[in-house]
Amino acid sequence: MCAALAGAFAGREVINLADAAHKTRDLSGIDYALVWKPHADLFERATDLKAVFSGGAGVDHVLNLPGLPDVPLVRFVDRSLTTRMSEWAVMQCLMHLRQMKAYDAQQRKAVWNPLSQPEAREVTVGVMGLGVLGQDAAFKLQIMGFNVIGWSRTKKELKGMETFDSGALDAFLAQTDILVGLLPLTDDTRGLFNLALFKTLRQGGALGKPVFVNAGRGGSQVEADILQALDEGILGGASLDVFEAEPLAQDSALWSHPGIFITPHTAADSDIRSLFAHVEEQIERHENGLPLEHTVNRKLGY
Ligand SMILES: NC(=O)c1ccc[n+]([C@@H]2O[C@H](COP(=O)([O-])OP(=O)(O)OC[C@H]3O[C@@H](n4cnc5c(N)ncnc54)[C@H](OP(=O)(O)O)[C@@H]3O)[C@@H](O)[C@H]2O)c1
């Protein structure tokens, strides 16, 4: 981080609180804070903040920070992060479409056994969360040929895509073969991906059984229910980048389940230089009297 900081925020004083020398430093008069997992006493010490910037696209953990002041909270939105999330989502959907779990198992046993192969257009991918990340992933999945539908709190008009608002969840799930979760963690989305929901996904589509893919937040999924749904044949596979507790416990049954692809919350990392550039841009907007972008609605929690 220090190397990235060296070239950032030209003309401004920057205090790196990871530096032990600043542990007890007076932070009154500091205008802006960029936070990820800050010291517990940050907001007691920095009493004059004009805005707080989240180091990530998600803000669930920032909203829970003790003493978070009532100033604008800005989340991280970045072209590169968005692109990498779409790469991950497209890759996971293609891995399930092209039965890579089954071929990997066959390869380990030197088995030459071609499986029947549906085309992407026969498979409906339902994207839950049509924000910055969900919309980009949805369009890129469409380019790969999937039939894509989307669900969000407020209904969206997206070219060539059937969309649903939160009241039409059952209708959306009933058409979905691969469910892609790109939702923030809020009171409304906590535990949403559970057995009851998996049971309402379409059975008997081109993949046989539905698949669950999640890169939003682990708190939205019930991992015991994912395992039960896989073992009972309600789900045919899963791809998980996020978990109820991270890092995923060594003894979690998710690791060794033959139907699950796991990545360690790396679907779309925040690039530190891009993050600093985004914060600099927003500070300049603010100081030039323009509204901050990507501010969080605290009532909604995202
Ligand atoms: N795994 C990773 O590496 C990684 C990286 C970055 C981000 N993330 C996660 O991805 C999440 C999404 O990011 P984003 O930038 O796309 O967020 P965003 O632009 O704020 O979009 C959030 C979407 O979720 C929808 N939504 C929120 N609550 C809902 C509810 N209760 N019911 C239905 N829809 C709901 C919103 O609906 P409306 O459109 O109606 O507002 C919106 O479409 C982040 O919050 C973060 O947790 C993960």
Coordinates of C-alpha atoms and ligand atoms in Angstrom, one line a residue:
M1 CA 0.0 0.0 0.0
C2 CA 2.9 2.4 0.8
A3 CA 4.2 2.2 -2.7
A4 CA 0.8 3.0 -4.1
L5 CA 0.3 5.9 -1.6
A6 CA 3.6 7.5 -2.7
G7 CA 2.1 8.6 -6.0
A8 CA -1.4 9.4 -4.8
F9 CA -3.2 12.5 -3.4
A10 CA -0.7 15.0 -4.7
G11 CA -0.7 18.2 -2.7
R12 CA -2.6 16.7 0.2
E13 CA -1.4 15.5 3.6
V14 CA -2.0 11.8 3.9
I15 CA -1.9 9.9 7.1
N16 CA -1.5 6.1 6.8
L17 CA -3.0 4.7 10.0
A18 CA -1.4 1.4 9.4
D19 CA 1.8 3.1 10.4
A20 CA 2.4 2.6 14.1
A21 CA 3.8 6.1 14.4
H22 CA 0.2 7.5 14.0
K23 CA -1.4 5.2 16.5
T24 CA -2.1 8.0 19.0
R25 CA -2.0 10.9 16.6
D26 CA -4.6 13.7 16.9
L27 CA -7.0 13.2 14.0
S28 CA -9.2 16.2 14.6
G29 CA -9.3 18.5 11.5
I30 CA -8.9 15.5 9.1
D31 CA -11.4 15.9 6.3
Y32 CA -11.7 12.4 4.7
A33 CA -11.3 8.8 5.8
L34 CA -10.7 5.9 3.4
V35 CA -11.5 2.7 5.4
W36 CA -11.7 -1.0 5.1
K37 CA -11.1 -2.5 8.6
P38 CA -10.1 0.6 10.6
H39 CA -9.0 0.9 14.2
A40 CA -12.0 0.7 16.5
D41 CA -11.4 4.3 17.8
L42 CA -11.0 5.9 14.4
F43 CA -14.3 7.9 14.5
E44 CA -13.7 9.0 18.1
R45 CA -10.4 10.5 17.0
A46 CA -11.4 11.8 13.6
T47 CA -14.2 14.1 14.6
D48 CA -14.3 16.5 11.7
L49 CA -14.8 14.1 8.7
K50 CA -16.7 15.5 5.7
A51 CA -17.0 12.1 4.0
V52 CA -16.0 8.4 4.5
F53 CA -14.9 6.2 1.6
S54 CA -15.3 2.5 1.6
G55 CA -12.2 0.5 0.4
G56 CA -14.6 -1.9 -1.4
A57 CA -17.7 -2.0 -3.4
G58 CA -19.6 -3.6 -0.5
V59 CA -20.3 -1.4 2.6
D60 CA -22.0 -3.9 5.0
H61 CA -19.0 -3.9 7.3
V62 CA -18.5 -0.1 7.1
L63 CA -22.1 0.5 8.1
N64 CA -21.6 -1.5 11.2
L65 CA -18.5 0.4 12.3
P66 CA -18.9 1.9 15.8
G67 CA -19.4 5.7 15.7
L68 CA -19.7 6.0 11.9
P69 CA -20.4 9.7 11.6
D70 CA -23.5 11.0 9.8
V71 CA -21.6 12.2 6.7
P72 CA -21.8 10.9 3.1
L73 CA -20.5 7.3 2.7
V74 CA -19.1 6.6 -0.7
R75 CA -18.5 3.1 -2.0
F76 CA -15.9 1.9 -4.5
V77 CA -17.1 1.7 -8.1
D78 CA -14.4 0.9 -10.7
R79 CA -14.2 -0.2 -14.3
S80 CA -11.5 -2.8 -13.6
L81 CA -13.3 -4.3 -10.6
T82 CA -16.5 -4.5 -12.6
T83 CA -14.8 -6.2 -15.5
R84 CA -13.1 -8.8 -13.3
M85 CA -16.4 -9.6 -11.6
S86 CA -18.0 -10.3 -14.9
E87 CA -15.0 -12.5 -16.0
W88 CA -15.6 -14.6 -12.8
A89 CA -19.4 -14.8 -13.3
V90 CA -19.1 -15.7 -17.0
M91 CA -16.3 -18.3 -16.2
Q92 CA -18.4 -20.0 -13.5
C93 CA -21.5 -20.2 -15.7
L94 CA -19.4 -21.6 -18.6
M95 CA -17.8 -24.1 -16.2
H96 CA -21.2 -25.4 -15.2
L97 CA -22.5 -25.3 -18.8
R98 CA -19.5 -27.3 -20.1
Q99 CA -19.7 -29.7 -17.1
M100 CA -16.1 -29.1 -16.0
K101 CA -16.6 -30.8 -12.6
A102 CA -17.5 -34.0 -14.4
Y103 CA -14.7 -33.7 -16.9
D104 CA -12.2 -33.0 -14.2
A105 CA -13.3 -36.1 -12.3
Q106 CA -13.0 -38.1 -15.5
Q107 CA -9.6 -36.8 -16.3
R108 CA -8.3 -37.8 -12.9
K109 CA -9.3 -41.4 -13.7
A110 CA -8.2 -41.2 -17.4
V111 CA -11.8 -41.7 -18.5
W112 CA -12.6 -40.7 -22.1
N113 CA -16.4 -40.2 -21.9
P114 CA -18.0 -37.4 -24.0
L115 CA -21.1 -36.0 -22.2
S116 CA -24.2 -34.5 -23.9
Q117 CA -23.8 -30.8 -24.3
P118 CA -26.5 -28.2 -24.3
E119 CA -25.9 -24.8 -26.0
A120 CA -25.8 -21.6 -23.8
R121 CA -29.0 -20.3 -25.3
E122 CA -30.9 -23.3 -23.9
V123 CA -29.9 -22.2 -20.4
T124 CA -31.4 -19.3 -18.5
V125 CA -29.1 -17.4 -16.1
G126 CA -31.0 -15.4 -13.5
V127 CA -28.9 -12.6 -12.1
M128 CA -30.0 -11.4 -8.7
G129 CA -28.8 -7.8 -8.2
L130 CA -28.8 -5.5 -11.2
G131 CA -26.5 -2.8 -9.9
V132 CA -23.1 -1.9 -11.3
L133 CA -21.8 -5.5 -11.1
G134 CA -25.0 -7.4 -11.9
Q135 CA -25.8 -5.4 -15.1
D136 CA -22.3 -5.8 -16.5
A137 CA -22.2 -9.5 -15.8
A138 CA -25.7 -9.9 -17.2
F139 CA -24.8 -8.3 -20.5
K140 CA -21.5 -10.3 -20.8
L141 CA -23.5 -13.5 -20.1
Q142 CA -25.8 -12.5 -22.9
I143 CA -22.9 -12.1 -25.3
M144 CA -21.8 -15.6 -24.4
G145 CA -25.3 -16.7 -25.7
F146 CA -27.1 -17.5 -22.4
N147 CA -30.7 -16.5 -22.0
V148 CA -30.4 -13.9 -19.2
I149 CA -33.0 -12.6 -16.9
G150 CA -32.6 -10.3 -13.9
W151 CA -34.0 -9.4 -10.5
S152 CA -33.6 -6.3 -8.4
R153 CA -35.4 -4.3 -5.8
T154 CA -36.6 -1.8 -8.4
K155 CA -37.5 -3.0 -11.9
K156 CA -34.9 -2.3 -14.6
E157 CA -35.4 -1.8 -18.3
L158 CA -32.5 -3.7 -19.9
K159 CA -32.1 -4.4 -23.6
G160 CA -33.1 -8.0 -24.6
M161 CA -33.6 -9.1 -21.0
E162 CA -36.6 -9.9 -19.0
T163 CA -36.4 -8.3 -15.6
F164 CA -38.3 -8.6 -12.4
D165 CA -38.7 -6.5 -9.3
S166 CA -38.4 -7.9 -5.7
G167 CA -42.1 -8.7 -5.6
A168 CA -41.8 -11.1 -8.5
L169 CA -39.1 -13.4 -7.0
D170 CA -41.0 -16.6 -7.5
A171 CA -41.7 -16.0 -11.1
F172 CA -38.0 -15.1 -11.7
L173 CA -36.7 -18.2 -9.9
A174 CA -39.1 -20.5 -11.7
Q175 CA -37.4 -19.7 -15.0
T176 CA -33.8 -19.8 -13.6
D177 CA -31.3 -22.6 -14.4
I178 CA -28.2 -20.9 -13.1
L179 CA -28.7 -18.4 -10.3
V180 CA -26.0 -15.7 -10.0
G181 CA -26.0 -13.7 -6.8
L182 CA -24.5 -10.2 -7.0
L183 CA -26.5 -8.7 -4.1
P184 CA -25.2 -6.5 -1.3
L185 CA -25.6 -7.8 2.3
T186 CA -28.5 -6.0 4.0
D187 CA -31.2 -6.8 6.4
D188 CA -33.3 -7.9 3.4
T189 CA -30.8 -10.1 1.7
R190 CA -29.3 -11.9 4.8
G191 CA -29.9 -15.6 4.5
L192 CA -31.9 -15.2 1.3
F193 CA -30.1 -18.0 -0.5
N194 CA -31.6 -20.9 1.5
L195 CA -33.2 -24.3 0.9
A196 CA -36.7 -22.9 0.4
L197 CA -35.4 -20.6 -2.4
F198 CA -33.3 -23.3 -4.0
K199 CA -36.5 -25.5 -4.2
T200 CA -38.2 -22.9 -6.3
L201 CA -35.5 -22.8 -9.0
R202 CA -36.4 -24.5 -12.3
Q203 CA -35.9 -28.3 -12.3
G204 CA -35.3 -30.2 -15.5
G205 CA -33.9 -27.4 -17.6
A206 CA -31.1 -28.0 -20.1
L207 CA -28.6 -28.7 -17.3
G208 CA -31.0 -31.1 -15.5
K209 CA -30.7 -29.4 -12.2
P210 CA -30.2 -25.8 -11.2
V211 CA -26.9 -24.3 -10.2
F212 CA -26.1 -21.6 -7.6
V213 CA -23.3 -19.1 -8.1
N214 CA -22.6 -16.4 -5.5
A215 CA -20.1 -13.6 -5.4
G216 CA -22.2 -11.0 -3.6
R217 CA -21.7 -11.6 0.2
G218 CA -21.6 -14.9 2.1
G219 CA -24.1 -13.6 4.7
S220 CA -26.8 -13.9 2.0
Q221 CA -26.3 -17.6 1.8
V222 CA -27.0 -20.5 4.2
E223 CA -24.2 -22.9 3.6
A224 CA -25.8 -25.9 5.4
D225 CA -28.7 -25.5 3.0
I226 CA -26.4 -25.4 -0.1
L227 CA -24.9 -28.7 1.0
Q228 CA -28.3 -30.2 1.7
A229 CA -29.7 -29.0 -1.6
L230 CA -26.7 -30.5 -3.5
D231 CA -26.9 -33.8 -1.6
E232 CA -30.7 -34.1 -2.2
G233 CA -30.4 -33.3 -5.9
I234 CA -32.2 -30.0 -5.6
L235 CA -29.1 -28.2 -6.8
G236 CA -26.8 -29.7 -9.4
G237 CA -23.7 -27.6 -8.6
A238 CA -22.5 -24.4 -7.0
S239 CA -19.7 -21.8 -7.3
L240 CA -18.9 -19.8 -4.3
D241 CA -16.5 -16.8 -3.9
V242 CA -18.0 -15.5 -0.6
F243 CA -18.8 -17.3 2.7
E244 CA -20.7 -16.9 5.9
A245 CA -17.3 -16.7 7.7
E246 CA -14.1 -15.8 5.9
P247 CA -11.6 -17.3 5.5
L248 CA -13.7 -20.5 5.0
A249 CA -12.9 -22.9 7.9
Q250 CA -10.5 -25.7 7.1
D251 CA -13.0 -28.3 8.1
S252 CA -15.9 -26.9 6.1
A253 CA -17.6 -29.6 4.0
L254 CA -17.9 -27.1 1.2
W255 CA -14.2 -27.6 0.3
S256 CA -14.4 -31.2 -0.6
H257 CA -17.9 -31.3 -2.1
P258 CA -17.6 -32.7 -5.7
G259 CA -20.3 -30.2 -7.0
I260 CA -18.7 -27.0 -5.7
F261 CA -16.2 -24.6 -7.2
I262 CA -14.6 -22.4 -4.5
T263 CA -12.5 -19.2 -4.9
P264 CA -11.3 -17.2 -1.8
H265 CA -13.2 -13.9 -2.2
T266 CA -11.2 -12.9 -5.2
A267 CA -13.8 -12.6 -7.9
A268 CA -13.1 -8.9 -8.1
D269 CA -10.4 -7.5 -5.8
S270 CA -10.1 -3.8 -5.3
D271 CA -7.0 -2.5 -7.1
I272 CA -5.3 -0.1 -4.7
R273 CA -4.2 2.4 -7.3
S274 CA -7.6 2.6 -8.9
L275 CA -9.1 3.0 -5.4
F276 CA -6.9 5.9 -4.6
A277 CA -7.7 7.5 -8.0
H278 CA -11.5 7.1 -7.4
V279 CA -11.2 8.7 -3.9
E280 CA -9.1 11.6 -5.3
E281 CA -11.7 12.1 -8.0
Q282 CA -14.6 12.2 -5.6
I283 CA -12.8 14.6 -3.2
E284 CA -12.2 16.9 -6.1
R285 CA -15.9 16.7 -7.1
H286 CA -16.9 17.5 -3.5
E287 CA -14.5 20.4 -3.2
N288 CA -15.7 21.8 -6.6
G289 CA -19.3 21.8 -5.4
L290 CA -20.4 18.7 -7.4
P291 CA -22.3 15.9 -5.8
L292 CA -20.4 12.9 -4.6
E293 CA -21.1 9.8 -6.7
H294 CA -21.9 6.2 -5.5
T295 CA -23.1 7.3 -2.1
V296 CA -24.7 4.7 0.1
N297 CA -28.4 4.9 1.1
R298 CA -28.1 4.1 4.8
K299 CA -31.7 3.2 5.1
L300 CA -31.5 0.6 2.4
G301 CA -28.0 -0.6 3.6
Y302 CA -26.3 -0.4 0.2
Ligands
LIG1 N1 -16.8 -11.2 -4.4 C1 -16.2 -10.1 -4.6 O1 -15.0 -10.0 -4.9 C2 -16.9 -8.8 -4.6 C3 -16.3 -7.6 -5.1 C4 -17.1 -6.5 -5.2 C5 -18.4 -6.4 -4.7 N2 -18.9 -7.6 -4.2 C6 -20.3 -7.6 -3.7 O2 -21.2 -7.3 -4.8 C7 -22.3 -6.5 -4.3 C8 -23.0 -5.7 -5.4 O3 -22.2 -4.7 -5.9 P1 -22.7 -3.6 -6.9 O4 -21.6 -2.6 -7.2 O5 -23.4 -4.2 -8.1 O6 -23.9 -2.9 -6.0 P2 -25.0 -1.9 -6.4 O7 -24.6 -1.2 -7.7 O8 -25.4 -1.2 -5.2 O9 -26.2 -2.9 -6.8 C9 -26.9 -3.6 -5.9 C10 -28.1 -4.3 -6.6 O10 -28.7 -5.2 -5.7 C11 -30.1 -4.9 -5.7 N3 -30.7 -5.1 -4.4 C12 -30.3 -4.6 -3.2 N4 -31.1 -5.1 -2.2 C13 -32.1 -5.8 -2.8 C14 -33.2 -6.5 -2.3 N5 -33.5 -6.5 -1.0 N6 -34.0 -7.1 -3.2 C15 -33.7 -7.1 -4.5 N7 -32.6 -6.4 -5.1 C16 -31.8 -5.8 -4.2 C17 -30.2 -3.4 -6.1 O11 -31.5 -3.1 -6.5 P3 -31.9 -1.6 -7.1 O12 -31.2 -1.6 -8.5 O13 -33.3 -1.6 -7.2 O14 -31.3 -0.6 -6.2 C18 -29.1 -3.3 -7.2 O15 -29.6 -3.8 -8.4 C19 -21.6 -5.5 -3.3 O16 -22.5 -5.0 -2.4 C20 -20.6 -6.5 -2.6 O17 -21.2 -7.1 -1.5 C21 -18.2 -8.7 -4.1

